[in-house]
């Protein structure tokens, strides 16, 4: 038996209980994409009203990369194919699907950039207003895309952690649907579907090891939970080893794992999607790696940029730095003997830059630079379409 308890400060909670069993797994008539795993998703068995395609991303054999790395059993889970070109699209879809069901008009989230972009694109498509909280130094191109899509963006001077806390408070106070990564359990529930797909794509087998980038920890925990549920359903013997990858210049969890002293302030990394000095789900992520018999590796910005190039040259997958971090980590892990040449290994390729702005919302949003205070949020939104009183 398993349980998924969904709690939302503003919208009460729903509890879903699963009797894990093979009957929950998709059959020949199950649809495509993420909704194919309805039996294991915490939502009623009704058609989704979320309008964009989600999940069903390719598992690529990447033959050029296999040769270059001497890993003939390597596969890439290519999460760059979605509407916003990152794995955040799974979580966005499940959250907005719930919002549409509950009749919620506003969804909000804090983000280092990609979750926000994904929410802005998904919200625009679904006709839901979007409010975003990012650190002040969020990539300007990403912020501009969000506002083009109609989102209201708050650049928070005190950084990501403060943006996160403010986002939560604002959602609770103003009655918005809170998509905040990790805190909304739907974000984990959605990301677990990538593991279901890998299992199906390998012919209903799990790999020996998976390599995953870690920011807040949601991607890793989701992937682990997916494999754990397959074990619970009786179709898998064990969760694969999990190699967790952090950027060397922002590696709080790897430091803890290796018992190292963390610097007072991390220098920062080109991989902004995983630049999280205080991860929301750090303890949980570390537990998952331990239980799966895995390890943490760190990679320098130079190694991450090399991996971006390697993926482009050898696998023809364009990525952004955070999206290529797992492949940089794989190179390290392989050199260190953490994965072997006879093993089946899947590296998560989690994101790419958006080549151009998707079709925008009817009305552009706006961007505000604020200190972390609810009053500043309310004042900025006065006269907009977002109720904030
Ligand atoms: C968010 C993100 C990750 C992983 O972050 P988690 O918060 O640990 O889930 C990895 N790559 C990209 C491109 C991302 O946007």
Tab-separated table of C-alpha atoms and ligand atoms in Angstrom, residues 86-88 114 191 213-219 273-274 320 322-323 350-351, ligand 1:
chain	number	residue	atom	x	y	z
A	86	UNK	CA	13.082	21.226	-19.530
A	87	UNK	CA	11.857	18.451	-17.262
A	88	UNK	CA	9.868	21.042	-15.304
A	114	UNK	CA	13.166	26.881	-15.651
A	191	UNK	CA	8.683	13.676	-12.234
A	213	UNK	CA	21.444	16.453	-11.683
A	214	UNK	CA	20.441	17.866	-8.292
A	215	UNK	CA	19.198	21.349	-7.459
A	216	UNK	CA	16.332	21.245	-4.956
A	217	UNK	CA	16.303	17.454	-5.290
A	218	UNK	CA	12.888	16.974	-6.876
A	219	UNK	CA	14.109	15.397	-10.094
A	273	UNK	CA	18.942	25.343	-13.135
A	274	UNK	CA	20.753	23.508	-10.324
A	320	UNK	CA	21.794	24.315	-21.459
A	322	UNK	CA	22.083	22.350	-16.030
A	323	UNK	CA	20.638	20.073	-18.682
A	350	UNK	CA	17.109	17.737	-18.298
A	351	UNK	CA	16.992	20.964	-20.245
B	1	LIG	C1	15.337	22.087	-12.232
B	1	LIG	C2	16.357	21.472	-13.085
B	1	LIG	C3	17.149	20.384	-12.670
B	1	LIG	C4	17.077	19.684	-11.356
B	1	LIG	O1	16.590	20.384	-10.307
B	1	LIG	P1	15.810	19.746	-9.067
B	1	LIG	O2	15.360	20.983	-8.354
B	1	LIG	O3	16.810	18.995	-8.284
B	1	LIG	O4	14.704	18.937	-9.572
B	1	LIG	C5	18.052	19.903	-13.570
B	1	LIG	N1	18.188	20.415	-14.797
B	1	LIG	C6	17.428	21.423	-15.244
B	1	LIG	C7	17.612	21.910	-16.628
B	1	LIG	C8	16.491	21.996	-14.408
B	1	LIG	O5	15.737	22.999	-14.862
